[in-house]
Every structure is written in structure tokens, then in C-alpha cells.
XYZ file of C-alpha atoms in Angstrom:
372
model
C 0.000 0.000 0.000
C 1.195 3.539 -0.682
C 2.364 5.436 2.388
C 0.608 8.653 1.381
C -2.918 8.602 -0.026
C -4.578 11.927 -0.690
C -8.123 13.171 -1.083
C -9.041 14.064 -4.661
C -12.756 14.791 -4.290
C -15.594 14.684 -1.772
C -19.176 14.405 -2.942
C -22.581 14.297 -1.288
C -25.529 12.381 -2.735
C -29.006 13.020 -1.289
C -31.293 9.995 -1.129
C -34.690 9.157 0.312
C -35.973 5.774 1.520
C -39.428 5.553 3.136
C -39.946 4.117 6.605
C -42.456 1.328 7.026
C -44.069 3.462 9.697
C -43.202 6.957 10.952
C -41.068 7.243 14.059
C -42.528 9.891 16.372
C -40.851 11.577 19.327
C -41.094 14.846 21.265
C -38.856 16.935 19.007
C -40.341 15.765 15.697
C -41.038 12.742 13.549
C -39.534 11.063 10.500
C -41.422 9.409 7.649
C -38.460 8.742 5.353
C -34.701 8.509 5.582
C -33.960 11.743 3.713
C -30.246 11.257 4.250
C -27.007 12.043 2.432
C -24.380 9.579 1.235
C -20.943 11.185 1.608
C -18.050 9.782 -0.446
C -14.366 10.625 -0.090
C -12.430 9.824 -3.284
C -8.655 9.299 -3.217
C -5.744 9.239 -5.636
C -5.382 5.520 -4.883
C -8.767 4.873 -6.482
C -10.292 3.963 -3.103
C -13.568 5.586 -2.033
C -14.656 5.932 1.599
C -18.353 6.192 2.479
C -20.541 7.397 5.334
C -24.107 8.540 5.965
C -25.348 11.932 7.199
C -28.867 11.979 8.721
C -30.265 15.557 8.755
C -32.098 16.485 11.937
C -33.251 20.109 11.515
C -35.131 20.020 14.829
C -31.950 19.027 16.673
C -28.904 20.381 14.802
C -30.462 22.788 12.299
C -29.213 20.828 9.282
C -31.296 19.756 6.305
C -30.553 17.395 3.460
C -29.955 20.377 1.165
C -27.706 22.173 3.654
C -25.543 19.074 4.144
C -25.082 18.652 0.394
C -24.240 22.344 0.040
C -21.701 22.517 2.853
C -19.948 19.314 1.741
C -19.822 20.410 -1.910
C -18.910 24.043 -1.307
C -16.832 24.123 1.891
C -15.839 20.864 3.560
C -14.913 18.922 0.433
C -12.742 21.622 -1.150
C -10.965 22.140 2.187
C -9.814 18.502 2.165
C -8.731 18.088 -1.453
C -5.008 17.376 -1.691
C -4.663 16.438 1.985
C -3.374 13.092 3.246
C -5.791 10.537 4.717
C -3.185 9.831 7.383
C -3.247 13.360 8.770
C -6.703 13.137 10.293
C -6.030 15.910 12.809
C -5.263 18.323 9.962
C -8.375 17.162 8.138
C -10.455 17.815 11.250
C -8.913 21.273 11.693
C -9.628 22.152 8.053
C -13.293 21.200 8.426
C -13.713 22.984 11.744
C -12.848 26.335 10.188
C -16.516 26.138 9.160
C -18.679 26.404 12.265
C -21.695 24.185 13.019
C -22.817 21.502 10.536
C -22.063 18.590 12.914
C -23.573 15.713 10.940
C -22.007 16.879 7.675
C -18.578 17.037 9.321
C -19.115 13.704 11.060
C -19.970 11.969 7.786
C -16.900 13.363 6.020
C -14.723 12.321 8.964
C -16.090 8.777 8.959
C -15.723 8.489 5.185
C -12.053 9.469 5.581
C -11.551 6.722 8.176
C -13.390 4.256 5.931
C -11.190 5.150 2.954
C -8.018 4.763 5.021
C -9.183 1.409 6.357
C -9.863 0.186 2.842
C -6.400 1.319 1.765
C -4.743 -0.435 4.711
C -6.942 -3.542 4.583
C -8.038 -2.913 8.187
C -11.412 -2.448 9.814
C -12.146 0.896 11.449
C -12.623 -1.050 14.690
C -9.056 -2.327 14.453
C -7.750 1.135 13.551
C -9.454 2.493 16.667
C -7.584 -0.073 18.732
C -10.341 -2.647 19.106
C -8.788 -5.574 17.266
C -11.487 -7.882 15.949
C -14.124 -6.000 17.931
C -16.347 -6.792 20.885
C -19.854 -8.298 20.745
C -22.508 -5.597 20.676
C -25.829 -6.012 22.416
C -28.610 -4.116 20.678
C -31.089 -1.617 22.084
C -34.268 -0.879 20.109
C -35.917 2.541 20.150
C -39.724 2.668 20.540
C -41.454 5.768 19.139
C -44.754 7.273 20.268
C -47.797 5.061 19.913
C -50.515 3.459 21.977
C -49.236 1.258 24.825
C -50.498 -1.943 23.189
C -48.753 -1.120 19.900
C -45.440 -0.321 21.606
C -45.626 -3.479 23.720
C -46.310 -5.522 20.586
C -43.306 -4.006 18.807
C -41.051 -4.786 21.758
C -42.399 -8.333 21.767
C -41.554 -8.776 18.081
C -38.013 -7.496 18.601
C -37.553 -9.884 21.520
C -39.010 -12.874 19.669
C -37.469 -12.264 16.236
C -34.069 -10.824 17.138
C -33.495 -11.543 20.832
C -33.350 -7.807 21.651
C -34.093 -7.223 25.330
C -33.127 -3.550 25.804
C -35.530 -0.772 24.838
C -35.336 3.014 24.780
C -38.851 4.386 25.149
C -39.649 7.783 23.665
C -41.484 10.020 26.146
C -42.259 13.730 26.425
C -45.971 13.884 25.561
C -48.645 15.678 27.510
C -50.329 14.664 29.666
C -47.232 12.843 30.888
C -49.399 9.977 32.162
C -49.607 8.801 28.518
C -45.931 7.891 28.543
C -45.899 6.630 32.113
C -48.628 4.185 31.050
C -46.473 2.920 28.176
C -43.434 2.261 30.356
C -45.596 0.619 32.991
C -47.201 -1.604 30.334
C -43.790 -2.684 29.045
C -42.568 -3.590 32.506
C -45.807 -5.423 33.289
C -45.611 -7.440 30.067
C -41.937 -8.419 30.155
C -41.014 -8.138 33.833
C -37.398 -7.785 34.960
C -36.127 -9.657 31.901
C -35.794 -6.492 29.816
C -33.741 -3.337 30.276
C -35.704 -0.086 29.918
C -34.784 3.575 29.727
C -36.688 6.665 28.608
C -35.842 9.539 26.260
C -37.812 12.795 26.379
C -36.095 14.650 23.514
C -36.460 17.816 25.603
C -40.258 17.546 25.577
C -41.093 18.220 29.245
C -40.223 20.961 31.683
C -37.970 20.048 34.594
C -40.969 20.012 36.956
C -42.904 17.696 34.633
C -39.804 15.517 34.319
C -39.461 15.176 38.078
C -43.112 14.247 38.421
C -42.846 11.660 35.636
C -39.725 10.103 37.163
C -41.420 9.826 40.547
C -44.329 8.040 38.889
C -41.839 5.608 37.301
C -39.476 5.137 40.258
C -40.659 1.573 40.814
C -40.041 0.501 37.192
C -36.264 -0.043 37.453
C -35.238 2.319 34.643
C -31.564 2.376 33.639
C -31.530 6.009 32.447
C -33.652 9.077 31.829
C -32.408 10.857 28.706
C -32.911 14.566 27.914
C -36.307 14.964 29.538
C -36.184 18.787 29.639
C -34.654 21.441 27.332
C -30.890 21.283 26.881
C -30.419 24.965 27.709
C -32.358 24.923 31.009
C -29.089 25.111 32.932
C -30.309 25.369 36.525
C -33.365 23.153 36.055
C -31.223 20.365 34.612
C -28.968 20.417 37.679
C -32.024 20.387 39.913
C -33.399 17.405 38.018
C -30.177 15.414 38.445
C -29.972 16.199 42.150
C -33.526 15.041 42.810
C -33.764 12.083 40.427
C -33.181 8.549 41.656
C -32.698 7.511 38.011
C -29.368 8.371 36.282
C -29.751 11.212 33.788
C -28.261 10.625 30.327
C -27.116 13.659 28.308
C -27.700 13.625 24.555
C -28.669 16.845 22.760
C -27.074 18.823 25.592
C -23.703 17.113 25.081
C -22.921 17.248 21.362
C -19.295 18.446 21.624
C -16.376 17.715 23.976
C -16.864 21.159 25.559
C -20.555 20.485 26.188
C -19.784 17.045 27.619
C -17.298 18.601 30.039
C -19.779 21.292 31.055
C -22.674 18.891 31.616
C -20.695 16.407 33.669
C -18.674 18.827 35.783
C -21.670 21.082 36.463
C -23.759 18.178 37.704
C -26.280 18.427 34.860
C -25.835 14.803 33.744
C -24.707 11.433 35.059
C -23.882 9.719 31.744
C -23.429 10.592 28.056
C -24.831 9.393 24.746
C -22.180 9.216 22.007
C -23.432 9.414 18.440
C -20.940 8.971 15.634
C -23.497 10.564 13.305
C -22.755 13.929 14.953
C -19.126 13.545 16.125
C -17.652 11.095 13.611
C -14.869 8.799 14.752
C -12.289 11.472 15.536
C -14.325 13.630 17.914
C -16.207 10.635 19.335
C -12.857 9.351 20.590
C -12.313 12.654 22.407
C -15.770 12.430 23.999
C -15.177 8.822 24.995
C -11.814 9.632 26.576
C -13.437 12.425 28.581
C -16.118 10.085 29.876
C -13.623 7.331 30.593
C -11.376 9.718 32.506
C -14.258 11.091 34.545
C -15.607 7.630 35.277
C -19.060 7.966 33.720
C -21.066 5.508 31.660
C -21.790 5.996 27.971
C -24.431 4.743 25.576
C -23.861 4.567 21.824
C -26.901 6.384 20.482
C -28.848 6.472 17.241
C -29.928 9.218 14.834
C -32.455 6.884 13.168
C -29.556 5.868 10.948
C -29.737 3.610 7.943
C -27.538 0.540 7.722
C -24.468 2.509 6.655
C -24.786 4.858 9.622
C -25.466 1.896 11.893
C -22.316 0.183 10.604
C -20.308 3.272 11.559
C -21.824 3.345 15.056
C -21.078 -0.350 15.472
C -17.494 -0.005 14.253
C -16.877 2.590 16.966
C -18.795 0.824 19.730
C -17.064 -2.504 19.137
C -13.627 -0.937 19.514
C -13.875 0.111 23.161
C -14.772 -1.664 26.409
C -16.778 1.303 27.687
C -18.950 1.642 24.571
C -19.507 -2.117 24.345
C -20.473 -2.433 28.001
C -24.093 -1.415 27.406
C -26.542 -2.215 24.616
C -26.102 0.192 21.692
C -28.944 1.706 19.680
C -28.351 -0.203 16.459
C -31.692 -1.561 15.268
C -33.930 1.156 13.858
C -32.748 0.502 10.307
C -35.268 -2.348 10.554
C -38.016 0.291 10.331
C -36.864 1.284 6.824
C -38.512 -0.197 3.740
C -35.131 -0.732 2.039
C -31.491 0.327 2.298
C -28.446 1.091 0.155
C -26.165 -1.802 1.041
C -25.371 -4.870 -1.043
C -25.640 -7.055 2.064
C -28.011 -6.239 4.902
C -26.960 -6.074 8.528
C -28.242 -8.809 10.820
C -29.253 -8.908 14.465
C -29.067 -12.373 15.993
C -29.663 -13.389 19.608
C -29.791 -9.762 20.647
C -26.423 -8.854 19.087
C -25.484 -7.062 15.877
C -23.398 -9.210 13.543
C -20.418 -6.969 12.772
C -19.399 -6.473 9.119
C -15.954 -7.972 8.496
C -14.654 -6.058 5.463
C -12.063 -3.273 5.559
C -13.107 0.198 6.690
C -16.620 0.060 8.107
C -17.057 -3.194 6.214
C -20.014 -2.466 3.945
C -20.584 -1.777 0.246
C -23.186 0.464 -1.401
C -25.392 -1.108 -4.052
C -25.048 1.298 -6.974
C -28.402 0.302 -8.497
C -30.191 1.055 -5.243
C -28.381 4.343 -4.918
C -29.422 5.277 -8.436
C -33.032 4.401 -7.599
C -33.237 6.351 -4.316
C -31.001 9.345 -5.016
C -32.767 12.706 -5.267
C -30.323 14.848 -7.249
C -31.236 13.624 -10.727
């Protein structure tokens, strides 16, 4: 392999794949994976790939804005640079502020390209060798209690998944309390449950909801109240008997440091879709050094995005310690990959190829792309 491979072009391809059913949560809902395929081309003829999921209600990015910033700013800033100098690549991208999922996708595509050049998996490049087994957590969106219980039952029966993140944040809050209570009543202590409010309640509503669920043995309560309610978030952590998991409030290393040291969170959700591999390592090291738990989260990724999350999670003991959110690609009607991911006995079967280990089906891409 050549010792110096350089970026020749970066492109962004918008695509849209419908979901079998919409996923609803407090900050919005998604009916289709209106995502962006990011490709990093090199002078070795190798192409790295990653997926950017726009979340305008969380990060302010849209499919069109991601394509524009990759084509006009991030891509040109990387052309001519070496894949090996990932710190310089990160610095070049970060001259443009914001745009976290666009930057994350470019970063992961760079790692994927380098892995393909070296014949190594990203997991191995991150120091994880062959990787660790990954238990899977499934995310349950808003619906009637009976429907959500039935979905959890199918995931348990068909895939062996026994960890569930339950979307909450509706009003009256008793709607969501009823769902969590129904899940615990149906499956007993044999499943792991935690809740995610996507900033939907006030701190006072959050405290009341947590008191109503204190007997349900929840692992975490994630982002129940707004991320910028500084004092209320600290009050919530102090009074909650359930560990509080930071997500939207902890999207950068600086935010992670602030949330943990200020007492506004007990644990952190790491999402490669917003911090790539390079910055996710910084976040993980912070959490490891401070002795807090992490969960590998999900941006309702497709299979490519899920493969990236899994590559990172499998590389580290701390990220592999808890079930990772790696299953919601099952809600999509199709995907872009030549070979679908599998979940067996509650664990994701890791791709074994170089880079993130997956290949895009060009015919599917041509069918679902939205720029022609």
C-alpha cells in the first residue's frame, strides 16, 4: 500500500428511503430517511463512504444544507490532503462552524477510505482488534401502549433484543408513564428499559414523571427537559433517583465537560453521526477519565450509519459495556447496502470487510437518489 494517499474529491448524494411506519418523538417525527451519502475519493482509487442523517429540529441541518456545505466548503478544504493526517483534516473542516452531521460523515468516510487502503477495519484502527460483541437496544417511538408493547415483543421474539429506549415527552405525561408501565408489566425484569424525552417536558414535569416511574427499574432518563435549562437540569439530576443521560445537551467535547462537571448529567450518549470517529474518541476519553457511563446512540440511521456506530462501539470496552442503539434501520422499507446487517440473539453481527465493512449497491443508490 502507498504510504501517502490523498483526497481528490468529496461528494454528497441526497437519497430518500421511506420508513415502514413513521417514528414519532417529542422533538419531531420522521417518515423517510432523507439522508445524504458522503463519499471521499482518493488518488489511490479507493472511495470511503458514510451517511449523514439531517435532523433540523436538533442540529439545524437539512438534506440540502448538508449537500451544500460538503460540496462548497468541507470537500474543497480537504482536497489534496493526506488521509493519514486526520487531525489536519479535522482542523480544516472545523474552520466552518456548526454543521455537525455533515462534518461527522466526512470524517467517517475518511476513516473508511483509510481502512480500505490499509486492509483494516475501522474497529481495528481504533484499537479494538477484531471487535467486541454488541448487544442491541431498540428505540420505541410514540404510539398506543399496546402497539409499543407488541413491537417490543416482536423485537424480543425475532431478534433476541431485550433492551428498549422508550420515547417520552408527551402531555399529559401519564400517557408515557402508562407505556413504560405496560412494558414492565408485560416483560417483567427480563428487559432493560430507559426513557428519552427529547427535551419535551419541563424540569418540573420531568421530576413528576420520574417519581411516577421510580418503581419501574429504569436504567436512564435521557434529555427529559430542554438542553439549555441550565439550573433546572442540575435540579433534576440532584432530585432524580434515576441516572440522567445527556444527549442533545452534550454534542461536543466542551458540552460534555460542562454537563458532567456542572452536575447536569450522570452519563453521556455518544453518536458517531454527529461527532464522527475522531471527535467521538475525544468524547469517549473524557467520559472514561471522569468515570461515567456511555451509551452509543442512534440518529435513526440507515444501515451505513449503523455500521459506523457499530465499528466505533465494538472498539472500546466502555462503549460495548451497554446495549447500543443499532436496530432502527429495521423500520426502513429498504437500504443502500449490497448485504443487509443482521441482528441475531440480541447482538449485531459486525461487518468484516475493511473500513466500516459495507458496500453500497449502486443500483439502489441510483433508484433512491434525489439529485437527478
